[in-house]
Amino acid sequence: MPAALRSLLPRRMRRMCVLVATAALLAVACLPAPSHGKVEWAVQQVQVLHRHGSRSATVHYNTTDICGATPCGELNLEGETMMRNVGKFLRGRYSTDEEVVETPFLSSPDYDLRVVTSRSTDVQHTLQSAQLFLAEMFPTADRLVPAIHTAPTSQDMMLYTFSQPWVSLYVTYAGAAQQARMNPVIDRYFPDWKVLRDLSVELWSEGHCSDYATRLSCVLTLFDIVTAKRSVGGLPSDFDDRYSDLHAIVAEWNRGIWHYDSSKAFCVQQGGRGQPFLQQVMTNIDDFVAGRNTHKVMHYSGLDISLAAVWGTLGDSSDNAMQPTYGQTFVLELVKSLSSGEYGVRVLRGWPGQTPETDFTFSWDSAWKLQCRRSDGTNYAAKGNLCPLEDFGRYVAWTAAKDPRGMCLLDAEASDVLNCPTPAAEQAVTVSLSESCLLYRAACPADACAPGYVLSASGHHCTCASDLCLAPRSCENNIDVPVTVHTVGISKVATIGISIATFCAGALLAVAVTLILMLLLRGARSARDLEPCGKYLTPSEPLREGM
């Protein structure tokens, strides 16, 4: 303080000025690095997974009445609007929303392959939805020639999750197990079968819903029709309650497929079914932080089964997670603290309105809560759906498979429909393989055969490759080797009949041969002429597919 000023002020006032100045200096020194606006976490990279927009129902009967002007299964005009609105909303979030970005994260409106990369399921309406999304997220109309990567659906376990071995076997072949689990649920919502039948009549599906025993298939189809009609304004208002009931049933069906339940040993051993996508997400983050990936936007276009697998693995079993709406969108933002420099992850969920009255406007789902995992092994709900990168990665790792077979691990329900031949039968003769067996062996070649056997490069047959199964067997072992083969295309009754007939024919032949030998060798008394194991029996040839 200047001497002249100090002399003019009273001693008490001078002390007060010194204290105020000291406090101000301390406050400035202790403040974090200044943020110029409302933003504390700066967006570094965005990963987006969305479902396609609304489409007409996927049916093969009464197509004119059910699908209308849009061919069945194809994206409709309302679906186009949905996807444009999703892209437009996110464009605004990362360009002009001052609570998210101080300066535009997407600085240019031009589509740039150095900025965004896209992948889609190899399905027509998801490919179309991907392009519509990009058209609004990068709205310059001069030139939009998007590069959208795909994989064959049979190999796309990340987005086309029905290709995962257990899921494919269960959904395609375990109809009895599905009905046993779901019929009580259906009966709870529709205790009077007539109500469901009447609903099917109004939806041109009375033929599809004529059998009470297959009411699960009926419900799944009616939900698809109702959802498609609802998006184009083609449902009466009194269908709202029925839509909610059908949605709840289908969500429960999906819950048994996609939800990761850490209390169930099989789930823990196999891992969450959204793991392929979440592992890709973590790889994208690691590569970005390390400078190996410079894309700002990682874009994925998929199906309801793509999203349900991810939400289920992230711990959400709500109806909207297990049966996502049209255009539902998973948004993961890699963010960086402007004060500490640490990385965080923010995960959001939203979707466009589902009826024409909503103008298909996009909004966030306030009910969604991100789960993360502390270093002490406890899970917690992230505040603002944002948690440290390490905690998010720890949660993803927690839901990974504990068994090295991962998705190739099967439970009893899937094993029951696998329908592969026994190892011994497969060595005896060339057997035809069932569709379910071929599916599993193609997806899981390392786990497809019994110990000691390997999968052949062609034909997907298990062949012996160890000393144990190559060693010669005694006569008794040859007799006792089971050669039962589950065949496709032959009923159990027919199989039993063929087996009995084969046995009888073999027995008669054996008796005839024995009588001839007895006549030829009559009078021979030397025991050295007998084989050590008695008579040698030739095993019957295993039954083949299509006989």
Coordinates of C-alpha atoms in Angstrom, one line a residue:
M1 CA 0.0 0.0 0.0
P2 CA 1.5 3.4 -0.9
A3 CA 2.8 5.4 2.1
A4 CA 0.6 8.4 1.4
L5 CA -2.5 6.4 1.3
R6 CA -1.4 4.4 4.4
S7 CA -1.0 7.6 6.3
L8 CA -4.5 8.8 5.5
L9 CA -6.3 5.6 6.6
P10 CA -6.9 4.6 10.2
R11 CA -4.9 1.6 11.5
R12 CA -8.1 -0.6 11.7
M13 CA -9.0 0.3 8.1
R14 CA -5.5 -0.5 6.9
R15 CA -5.7 -4.0 8.5
M16 CA -9.1 -4.6 6.9
C17 CA -7.7 -3.8 3.4
V18 CA -4.8 -6.1 3.9
L19 CA -7.2 -9.0 5.0
V20 CA -9.5 -8.4 2.0
A21 CA -6.6 -8.4 -0.5
T22 CA -5.1 -11.5 1.0
A23 CA -8.4 -13.4 0.9
A24 CA -8.8 -12.3 -2.8
L25 CA -5.4 -13.6 -3.7
L26 CA -6.1 -16.9 -1.9
A27 CA -9.4 -17.3 -3.7
V28 CA -7.8 -16.8 -7.1
A29 CA -5.0 -19.2 -6.3
C30 CA -7.4 -22.0 -5.2
L31 CA -9.8 -21.7 -8.1
P32 CA -9.7 -24.4 -10.7
A33 CA -8.8 -23.7 -14.3
P34 CA -11.4 -21.2 -15.6
S35 CA -14.3 -22.4 -17.6
H36 CA -15.6 -19.8 -20.0
G37 CA -19.2 -20.9 -19.8
K38 CA -21.6 -23.5 -18.4
V39 CA -19.6 -26.4 -19.7
E40 CA -17.5 -28.4 -17.3
W41 CA -17.0 -31.6 -19.4
A42 CA -15.9 -31.1 -23.0
V43 CA -17.1 -33.6 -25.5
Q44 CA -14.3 -35.5 -27.2
Q45 CA -16.0 -38.3 -29.1
V46 CA -19.6 -39.4 -29.6
Q47 CA -20.8 -43.0 -30.3
V48 CA -24.3 -43.4 -31.5
L49 CA -26.4 -46.6 -31.9
H50 CA -30.0 -46.2 -33.1
R51 CA -32.8 -48.4 -34.1
H52 CA -34.3 -47.8 -37.6
G53 CA -37.4 -45.6 -38.0
S54 CA -40.9 -46.9 -38.3
R55 CA -41.7 -49.5 -41.0
S56 CA -44.6 -51.5 -42.1
A57 CA -45.2 -54.8 -40.4
T58 CA -43.2 -57.9 -41.4
V59 CA -46.0 -60.3 -42.3
H60 CA -46.6 -62.6 -45.2
Y61 CA -50.4 -62.7 -45.2
N62 CA -53.1 -60.2 -45.9
T63 CA -50.3 -57.8 -46.9
T64 CA -52.5 -55.2 -48.5
D65 CA -54.7 -54.7 -45.5
I66 CA -51.9 -54.9 -43.0
C67 CA -49.1 -53.0 -44.8
G68 CA -51.0 -50.6 -46.9
A69 CA -49.1 -48.5 -49.4
T70 CA -45.7 -49.3 -48.0
P71 CA -44.5 -52.8 -48.9
C72 CA -44.2 -55.0 -45.8
G73 CA -41.1 -54.6 -43.8
E74 CA -40.0 -51.4 -45.6
L75 CA -39.3 -48.0 -44.1
N76 CA -42.3 -45.6 -44.4
L77 CA -42.5 -41.8 -44.6
E78 CA -43.1 -41.5 -40.9
G79 CA -39.9 -43.6 -40.3
E80 CA -38.0 -41.2 -42.5
T81 CA -39.1 -38.3 -40.5
M82 CA -38.2 -40.0 -37.2
M83 CA -34.6 -40.6 -38.4
R84 CA -34.2 -37.1 -39.7
N85 CA -35.4 -35.8 -36.4
V86 CA -32.8 -37.9 -34.5
G87 CA -30.0 -36.6 -36.7
K88 CA -31.2 -33.0 -36.5
F89 CA -31.5 -33.1 -32.7
L90 CA -27.9 -34.4 -32.2
R91 CA -26.6 -31.9 -34.8
G92 CA -28.0 -29.1 -32.6
R93 CA -26.7 -30.7 -29.4
Y94 CA -23.1 -30.7 -30.6
S95 CA -23.2 -27.5 -32.6
T96 CA -25.3 -24.9 -30.7
D97 CA -26.3 -26.3 -27.3
E98 CA -24.4 -24.0 -24.9
E99 CA -24.9 -26.4 -22.0
V100 CA -23.0 -29.1 -23.9
V101 CA -20.4 -27.3 -26.0
E102 CA -18.8 -23.9 -25.7
T103 CA -17.7 -24.0 -29.3
P104 CA -19.2 -26.3 -31.9
F105 CA -18.0 -29.9 -31.6
L106 CA -19.2 -30.5 -35.1
S107 CA -17.7 -27.4 -36.7
S108 CA -18.6 -28.1 -40.3
P109 CA -22.0 -29.1 -41.6
D110 CA -20.3 -31.2 -44.3
Y111 CA -20.2 -35.0 -44.3
D112 CA -16.5 -35.9 -43.8
L113 CA -15.2 -39.5 -43.7
R114 CA -12.4 -38.2 -41.5
V115 CA -15.0 -37.1 -38.9
V116 CA -17.6 -39.9 -38.9
T117 CA -17.6 -43.6 -39.6
S118 CA -20.8 -45.7 -39.9
R119 CA -21.8 -49.3 -39.7
S120 CA -25.2 -50.9 -40.1
T121 CA -26.8 -54.3 -40.0
D122 CA -27.2 -55.7 -43.5
V123 CA -30.9 -54.9 -43.5
Q124 CA -32.5 -52.6 -46.0
H125 CA -34.4 -50.3 -43.5
T126 CA -31.4 -50.0 -41.2
L127 CA -29.2 -49.0 -44.1
Q128 CA -31.8 -46.4 -45.2
S129 CA -32.1 -45.1 -41.6
A130 CA -28.4 -44.7 -41.3
Q131 CA -28.3 -42.5 -44.4
L132 CA -31.3 -40.4 -43.2
F133 CA -29.6 -39.8 -39.8
L134 CA -26.4 -38.7 -41.5
A135 CA -28.3 -36.4 -43.9
E136 CA -29.5 -34.3 -40.9
M137 CA -26.4 -34.6 -38.7
F138 CA -24.4 -33.3 -41.6
P139 CA -27.0 -31.2 -43.4
T140 CA -25.0 -29.7 -46.3
A141 CA -27.0 -30.9 -49.3
D142 CA -24.3 -30.3 -51.9
R143 CA -22.7 -33.7 -51.5
L144 CA -23.7 -36.6 -49.3
V145 CA -22.2 -39.9 -50.3
P146 CA -22.0 -41.9 -47.1
A147 CA -19.8 -44.9 -46.6
I148 CA -21.8 -47.4 -44.4
H149 CA -20.0 -50.6 -43.5
T150 CA -21.9 -53.9 -43.0
A151 CA -21.3 -57.5 -42.2
P152 CA -23.3 -60.6 -43.3
T153 CA -26.1 -61.1 -40.8
S154 CA -25.0 -64.7 -40.0
Q155 CA -21.6 -63.3 -38.8
D156 CA -22.8 -60.0 -37.3
M157 CA -23.0 -60.9 -33.6
M158 CA -22.4 -57.3 -32.6
L159 CA -25.5 -55.7 -34.2
Y160 CA -27.6 -58.6 -35.5
T161 CA -27.5 -60.2 -32.1
F162 CA -29.9 -63.1 -33.2
S163 CA -26.7 -64.5 -34.8
Q164 CA -25.2 -65.2 -31.4
P165 CA -25.1 -69.0 -31.0
W166 CA -27.2 -69.4 -27.8
V167 CA -29.7 -66.7 -28.9
S168 CA -30.1 -68.3 -32.4
L169 CA -30.6 -71.8 -31.0
Y170 CA -33.1 -70.6 -28.4
V171 CA -35.2 -68.3 -30.6
T172 CA -35.2 -70.5 -33.7
Y173 CA -35.5 -74.0 -32.2
A174 CA -36.5 -73.9 -28.5
G175 CA -40.2 -73.1 -29.1
A176 CA -41.4 -75.4 -26.4
A177 CA -39.1 -73.7 -23.8
Q178 CA -40.3 -70.2 -24.9
Q179 CA -43.9 -71.2 -24.7
A180 CA -43.5 -72.7 -21.2
R181 CA -41.9 -69.5 -20.0
M182 CA -44.2 -67.0 -21.7
N183 CA -47.7 -68.6 -21.8
P184 CA -48.4 -67.7 -18.1
V185 CA -47.4 -64.1 -18.8
I186 CA -49.8 -63.9 -21.8
D187 CA -52.6 -65.4 -19.8
R188 CA -52.1 -62.8 -17.1
Y189 CA -52.6 -60.0 -19.6
F190 CA -55.2 -61.8 -21.6
P191 CA -57.0 -64.3 -19.3
D192 CA -59.8 -64.6 -21.8
W193 CA -58.4 -66.1 -25.0
K194 CA -61.4 -64.7 -26.9
V195 CA -60.1 -61.1 -26.3
L196 CA -56.9 -61.9 -28.1
R197 CA -58.8 -63.6 -30.9
D198 CA -61.0 -60.6 -31.3
L199 CA -58.0 -58.4 -31.5
S200 CA -56.5 -60.6 -34.2
V201 CA -59.7 -60.3 -36.2
E202 CA -59.4 -56.5 -36.1
L203 CA -55.8 -56.7 -37.3
W204 CA -56.5 -59.2 -40.2
S205 CA -54.7 -62.0 -38.4
E206 CA -57.4 -64.4 -37.3
G207 CA -55.8 -67.2 -39.2
H208 CA -52.4 -66.6 -37.5
C209 CA -54.0 -66.6 -34.1
S210 CA -56.4 -69.6 -34.4
D211 CA -54.4 -72.0 -32.2
Y212 CA -54.4 -71.4 -28.5
A213 CA -51.2 -73.4 -28.1
T214 CA -49.2 -71.0 -30.3
R215 CA -50.4 -67.8 -28.7
L216 CA -46.9 -66.5 -28.1
S217 CA -46.4 -66.3 -31.9
C218 CA -49.7 -64.6 -32.1
V219 CA -48.8 -61.9 -29.6
L220 CA -45.4 -61.2 -31.2
T221 CA -47.0 -60.7 -34.6
L222 CA -49.9 -58.6 -33.3
F223 CA -47.4 -56.3 -31.5
D224 CA -45.5 -55.8 -34.7
I225 CA -48.7 -54.9 -36.6
V226 CA -50.0 -52.6 -33.8
T227 CA -46.7 -50.8 -33.5
A228 CA -46.4 -50.2 -37.2
K229 CA -50.0 -49.0 -37.5
R230 CA -49.7 -46.8 -34.5
S231 CA -46.8 -44.9 -36.1
V232 CA -48.9 -43.9 -39.2
G233 CA -52.0 -43.1 -37.2
G234 CA -53.8 -46.2 -38.3
L235 CA -55.1 -47.4 -34.9
P236 CA -58.3 -46.5 -33.1
S237 CA -57.8 -44.7 -29.8
D238 CA -59.1 -47.6 -27.8
F239 CA -56.1 -49.6 -28.9
D240 CA -53.8 -47.7 -26.5
D241 CA -54.3 -50.1 -23.6
R242 CA -53.9 -53.1 -25.9
Y243 CA -50.6 -51.7 -27.2
S244 CA -49.3 -51.3 -23.6
D245 CA -50.3 -54.9 -22.8
L246 CA -48.7 -56.3 -25.9
H247 CA -45.6 -54.2 -25.3
A248 CA -45.2 -55.5 -21.8
I249 CA -45.5 -59.1 -23.0
V250 CA -42.9 -58.7 -25.7
A251 CA -40.6 -56.9 -23.3
E252 CA -40.8 -59.9 -21.0
W253 CA -40.1 -62.2 -23.8
N254 CA -37.0 -60.2 -24.6
R255 CA -36.0 -59.9 -21.0
G256 CA -35.4 -63.7 -20.9
I257 CA -33.0 -63.2 -23.8
W258 CA -31.2 -59.9 -23.3
H259 CA -31.1 -59.1 -19.6
Y260 CA -27.8 -59.8 -17.8
D261 CA -28.8 -61.2 -14.4
S262 CA -25.7 -61.4 -12.2
S263 CA -27.5 -63.7 -9.8
K264 CA -27.7 -66.4 -12.4
A265 CA -24.6 -68.6 -12.9
F266 CA -25.2 -69.1 -16.6
C267 CA -25.4 -65.4 -17.3
V268 CA -22.2 -64.8 -15.4
Q269 CA -20.3 -67.5 -17.2
Q270 CA -21.6 -66.6 -20.7
G271 CA -21.5 -62.8 -20.1
G272 CA -23.8 -60.1 -21.2
R273 CA -25.1 -60.4 -24.8
G274 CA -24.3 -56.7 -25.4
Q275 CA -20.6 -57.4 -24.8
P276 CA -19.6 -57.4 -28.5
F277 CA -20.9 -53.9 -28.9
L278 CA -19.6 -52.6 -25.6
Q279 CA -16.2 -54.1 -26.2
Q280 CA -16.1 -52.2 -29.5
V281 CA -17.1 -49.1 -27.7
M282 CA -14.2 -49.5 -25.2
T283 CA -11.8 -50.2 -28.1
N284 CA -13.0 -47.0 -29.8
I285 CA -12.4 -45.0 -26.7
D286 CA -9.0 -46.5 -26.0
D287 CA -7.9 -45.8 -29.6
F288 CA -9.2 -42.2 -29.5
V289 CA -7.4 -41.5 -26.2
A290 CA -4.2 -43.0 -27.6
G291 CA -4.5 -41.0 -30.9
R292 CA -5.1 -44.1 -33.1
N293 CA -8.7 -43.1 -33.9
T294 CA -9.5 -39.5 -34.9
H295 CA -13.2 -39.9 -35.7
K296 CA -15.4 -37.6 -33.7
V297 CA -18.6 -39.7 -34.4
M298 CA -18.8 -43.5 -34.4
H299 CA -22.2 -44.2 -35.9
Y300 CA -24.1 -47.6 -35.7
S301 CA -27.5 -48.3 -37.2
G302 CA -29.3 -51.4 -36.0
L303 CA -32.5 -53.1 -34.8
D304 CA -34.4 -53.4 -31.6
I305 CA -32.4 -56.5 -30.8
S306 CA -29.2 -54.5 -31.2
L307 CA -30.2 -52.0 -28.5
A308 CA -31.9 -54.5 -26.2
A309 CA -28.7 -56.5 -25.8
V310 CA -26.8 -53.4 -24.9
W311 CA -29.3 -52.1 -22.4
G312 CA -29.6 -55.5 -20.8
T313 CA -25.9 -55.8 -20.4
L314 CA -25.8 -52.3 -18.8
G315 CA -28.3 -53.5 -16.2
D316 CA -31.6 -52.0 -17.5
S317 CA -34.5 -54.4 -17.7
S318 CA -37.3 -51.9 -18.2
D319 CA -39.9 -52.3 -20.9
N320 CA -38.4 -49.5 -23.0
A321 CA -35.0 -51.1 -22.8
M322 CA -36.1 -54.7 -23.5
Q323 CA -38.4 -53.6 -26.4
P324 CA -37.0 -50.4 -27.9
T325 CA -39.2 -48.0 -29.8
Y326 CA -38.6 -47.0 -33.4
G327 CA -35.7 -44.7 -33.6
Q328 CA -34.5 -45.3 -30.1
T329 CA -31.0 -44.0 -29.7
F330 CA -28.1 -44.9 -27.5
V331 CA -25.6 -42.0 -27.2
L332 CA -22.3 -42.4 -25.5
E333 CA -20.1 -39.3 -25.0
L334 CA -16.5 -39.5 -24.1
V335 CA -15.9 -36.2 -22.2
K336 CA -12.9 -34.6 -20.5
S337 CA -13.0 -32.4 -17.4
L338 CA -11.9 -28.8 -18.1
S339 CA -10.7 -28.5 -14.5
S340 CA -8.9 -31.9 -13.8
G341 CA -8.3 -33.3 -17.3
E342 CA -9.8 -36.7 -16.3
Y343 CA -11.9 -38.6 -18.8
G344 CA -15.6 -39.4 -18.2
V345 CA -18.4 -41.3 -20.0
R346 CA -21.9 -40.0 -20.3
V347 CA -24.6 -42.4 -21.7
L348 CA -28.0 -41.1 -22.7
R349 CA -31.1 -42.6 -24.2
G350 CA -33.9 -41.0 -26.2
W351 CA -36.3 -41.6 -29.1
P352 CA -38.6 -39.7 -31.4
G353 CA -42.3 -39.5 -30.8
Q354 CA -44.1 -42.6 -32.0
T355 CA -47.3 -41.2 -33.3
P356 CA -48.1 -38.4 -35.9
E357 CA -49.6 -36.2 -33.1
T358 CA -46.1 -35.9 -31.6
D359 CA -44.5 -34.7 -34.9
F360 CA -42.0 -37.5 -34.1
T361 CA -40.0 -35.0 -32.0
F362 CA -36.9 -36.4 -30.3
S363 CA -36.6 -36.3 -26.5
W364 CA -34.4 -37.8 -23.8
D365 CA -35.6 -40.6 -21.6
S366 CA -35.5 -39.2 -18.0
A367 CA -36.0 -42.7 -16.5
W368 CA -32.7 -44.0 -17.8
K369 CA -30.0 -44.4 -15.2
L370 CA -26.4 -45.3 -16.0
Q371 CA -24.8 -47.9 -13.8
C372 CA -21.0 -47.7 -13.1
R373 CA -18.7 -49.7 -10.8
R374 CA -16.2 -48.5 -8.2
S375 CA -12.8 -50.0 -7.6
D376 CA -14.2 -51.7 -4.4
G377 CA -16.6 -53.8 -6.6
T378 CA -19.8 -51.9 -5.8
N379 CA -22.1 -50.6 -8.5
Y380 CA -23.8 -47.2 -8.3
A381 CA -26.1 -45.0 -10.3
A382 CA -24.1 -42.2 -12.0
K383 CA -25.2 -38.7 -11.3
G384 CA -26.3 -37.1 -14.5
N385 CA -25.6 -40.4 -16.3
L386 CA -21.9 -39.5 -16.2
C387 CA -19.1 -41.4 -14.4
P388 CA -15.3 -41.6 -14.6
L389 CA -14.1 -43.6 -17.6
E390 CA -12.5 -46.1 -15.3
D391 CA -15.7 -46.8 -13.5
F392 CA -17.6 -47.3 -16.8
G393 CA -15.0 -49.6 -18.1
R394 CA -15.0 -51.5 -14.9
Y395 CA -18.8 -52.1 -15.2
V396 CA -18.4 -53.3 -18.8
A397 CA -15.6 -55.7 -17.7
W398 CA -17.8 -57.0 -14.8
T399 CA -20.4 -58.2 -17.3
A400 CA -17.9 -60.0 -19.5
A401 CA -17.9 -63.8 -19.8
K402 CA -16.1 -65.7 -17.0
D403 CA -16.1 -68.9 -19.1
P404 CA -13.6 -68.8 -22.0
R405 CA -16.3 -70.2 -24.3
G406 CA -18.3 -67.0 -23.9
M407 CA -21.3 -66.8 -26.3
C408 CA -20.5 -70.4 -27.4
L409 CA -21.4 -71.7 -23.9
L410 CA -24.9 -73.4 -23.9
D411 CA -27.3 -74.2 -21.2
A412 CA -29.7 -77.1 -21.1
E413 CA -32.4 -75.4 -23.2
A414 CA -30.1 -74.7 -26.1
S415 CA -28.3 -78.0 -25.8
D416 CA -31.6 -79.9 -26.1
V417 CA -32.1 -78.5 -29.6
L418 CA -28.5 -78.7 -30.8
N419 CA -29.2 -82.0 -32.4
C420 CA -25.7 -83.0 -33.2
P421 CA -24.6 -86.7 -33.7
T422 CA -22.6 -88.5 -31.1
P423 CA -18.8 -88.6 -31.7
A424 CA -18.9 -92.3 -32.2
A425 CA -21.7 -92.1 -34.8
E426 CA -19.9 -89.4 -36.7
Q427 CA -16.8 -91.6 -37.0
A428 CA -18.7 -94.7 -38.1
V429 CA -20.3 -93.2 -41.2
T430 CA -20.8 -89.9 -42.9
V431 CA -23.9 -88.4 -41.3
S432 CA -26.0 -85.4 -42.4
L433 CA -26.0 -82.6 -39.9
S434 CA -29.1 -80.8 -38.7
E435 CA -29.5 -77.0 -39.3
S436 CA -29.1 -76.3 -35.6
C437 CA -25.9 -78.4 -35.4
L438 CA -24.4 -76.7 -38.5
L439 CA -25.3 -73.3 -37.1
Y440 CA -23.5 -73.9 -33.9
R441 CA -20.4 -75.5 -35.5
A442 CA -20.0 -72.6 -38.0
A443 CA -20.2 -70.0 -35.1
C444 CA -18.1 -71.9 -32.6
P445 CA -15.6 -74.1 -34.4
A446 CA -13.3 -74.3 -31.3
D447 CA -16.0 -75.5 -29.0
A448 CA -18.1 -77.6 -31.4
C449 CA -16.5 -81.0 -30.9
A450 CA -15.9 -83.3 -27.9
P451 CA -12.5 -83.5 -26.3
G452 CA -10.1 -85.3 -28.7
Y453 CA -12.0 -84.3 -31.8
V454 CA -11.5 -81.4 -34.2
L455 CA -13.8 -79.7 -36.7
S456 CA -13.0 -80.5 -40.3
A457 CA -12.2 -77.7 -42.6
S458 CA -15.0 -78.8 -45.0
G459 CA -18.3 -80.3 -44.0
H460 CA -18.2 -79.2 -40.4
H461 CA -17.7 -82.7 -39.2
C462 CA -15.9 -83.6 -36.0
T463 CA -13.0 -86.0 -36.7
C464 CA -10.8 -87.9 -34.2
A465 CA -7.4 -86.3 -33.6
S466 CA -6.2 -87.8 -30.4
D467 CA -4.5 -91.1 -29.3
L468 CA -7.5 -91.9 -27.1
C469 CA -10.1 -92.1 -29.9
L470 CA -7.6 -93.4 -32.5
A471 CA -6.6 -96.4 -30.3
P472 CA -8.2 -99.8 -31.5
R473 CA -11.1 -100.9 -29.4
S474 CA -11.9 -104.4 -28.2
C475 CA -14.9 -106.3 -29.5
E476 CA -16.9 -105.5 -26.4
N477 CA -16.2 -101.8 -26.8
N478 CA -17.2 -101.9 -30.5
I479 CA -20.5 -103.6 -29.5
D480 CA -21.3 -101.0 -26.8
V481 CA -20.5 -97.8 -28.7
P482 CA -23.8 -95.8 -29.0
V483 CA -24.6 -94.7 -32.6
T484 CA -27.8 -92.9 -32.0
V485 CA -28.2 -89.9 -34.3
H486 CA -31.0 -87.3 -33.9
T487 CA -32.3 -86.9 -37.4
V488 CA -34.2 -84.1 -39.0
G489 CA -37.2 -84.9 -41.2
I490 CA -38.0 -88.3 -39.6
S491 CA -40.5 -88.5 -36.7
K492 CA -39.5 -90.3 -33.5
V493 CA -42.1 -93.0 -34.2
A494 CA -40.7 -93.6 -37.7
T495 CA -37.1 -93.7 -36.3
I496 CA -38.1 -96.4 -33.7
G497 CA -39.9 -98.4 -36.4
I498 CA -36.9 -98.3 -38.7
S499 CA -34.6 -99.3 -35.8
I500 CA -36.8 -102.3 -34.8
A501 CA -37.0 -103.5 -38.4
T502 CA -33.2 -103.2 -38.8
F503 CA -32.7 -105.1 -35.6
C504 CA -35.0 -107.9 -36.7
A505 CA -33.4 -108.2 -40.1
G506 CA -30.0 -108.4 -38.5
A507 CA -31.1 -111.0 -36.0
L508 CA -32.6 -113.3 -38.7
L509 CA -29.4 -112.9 -40.7
A510 CA -27.3 -113.8 -37.7
V511 CA -29.4 -116.9 -37.0
A512 CA -29.1 -118.1 -40.6
V513 CA -25.3 -117.6 -40.6
T514 CA -25.0 -119.4 -37.3
L515 CA -27.0 -122.5 -38.5
I516 CA -24.8 -122.7 -41.6
L517 CA -21.6 -122.5 -39.5
M518 CA -22.9 -125.1 -37.2
L519 CA -23.5 -127.5 -40.1
L520 CA -20.1 -126.8 -41.6
L521 CA -18.2 -127.2 -38.3
R522 CA -20.2 -130.0 -36.8
G523 CA -18.1 -132.4 -35.1
A524 CA -15.2 -130.0 -34.5
R525 CA -14.4 -130.1 -30.8
S526 CA -11.3 -127.9 -30.5
A527 CA -11.9 -124.7 -28.5
R528 CA -9.2 -122.9 -30.3
D529 CA -11.4 -122.2 -33.3
L530 CA -13.6 -119.8 -31.2
E531 CA -12.9 -116.0 -31.3
P532 CA -11.9 -114.6 -27.9
C533 CA -15.1 -112.4 -27.7
G534 CA -17.5 -114.8 -29.2
K535 CA -19.4 -113.8 -32.3
Y536 CA -18.4 -110.5 -34.0
L537 CA -21.4 -108.2 -34.5
T538 CA -21.3 -105.6 -37.2
P539 CA -22.9 -102.3 -35.9
S540 CA -25.9 -101.1 -37.8
E541 CA -25.4 -98.0 -40.0
P542 CA -26.7 -94.9 -38.2
L543 CA -29.9 -93.4 -39.5
R544 CA -29.4 -90.5 -42.0
E545 CA -31.2 -87.3 -42.4
G546 CA -34.0 -87.4 -44.9
M547 CA -34.4 -91.2 -45.1

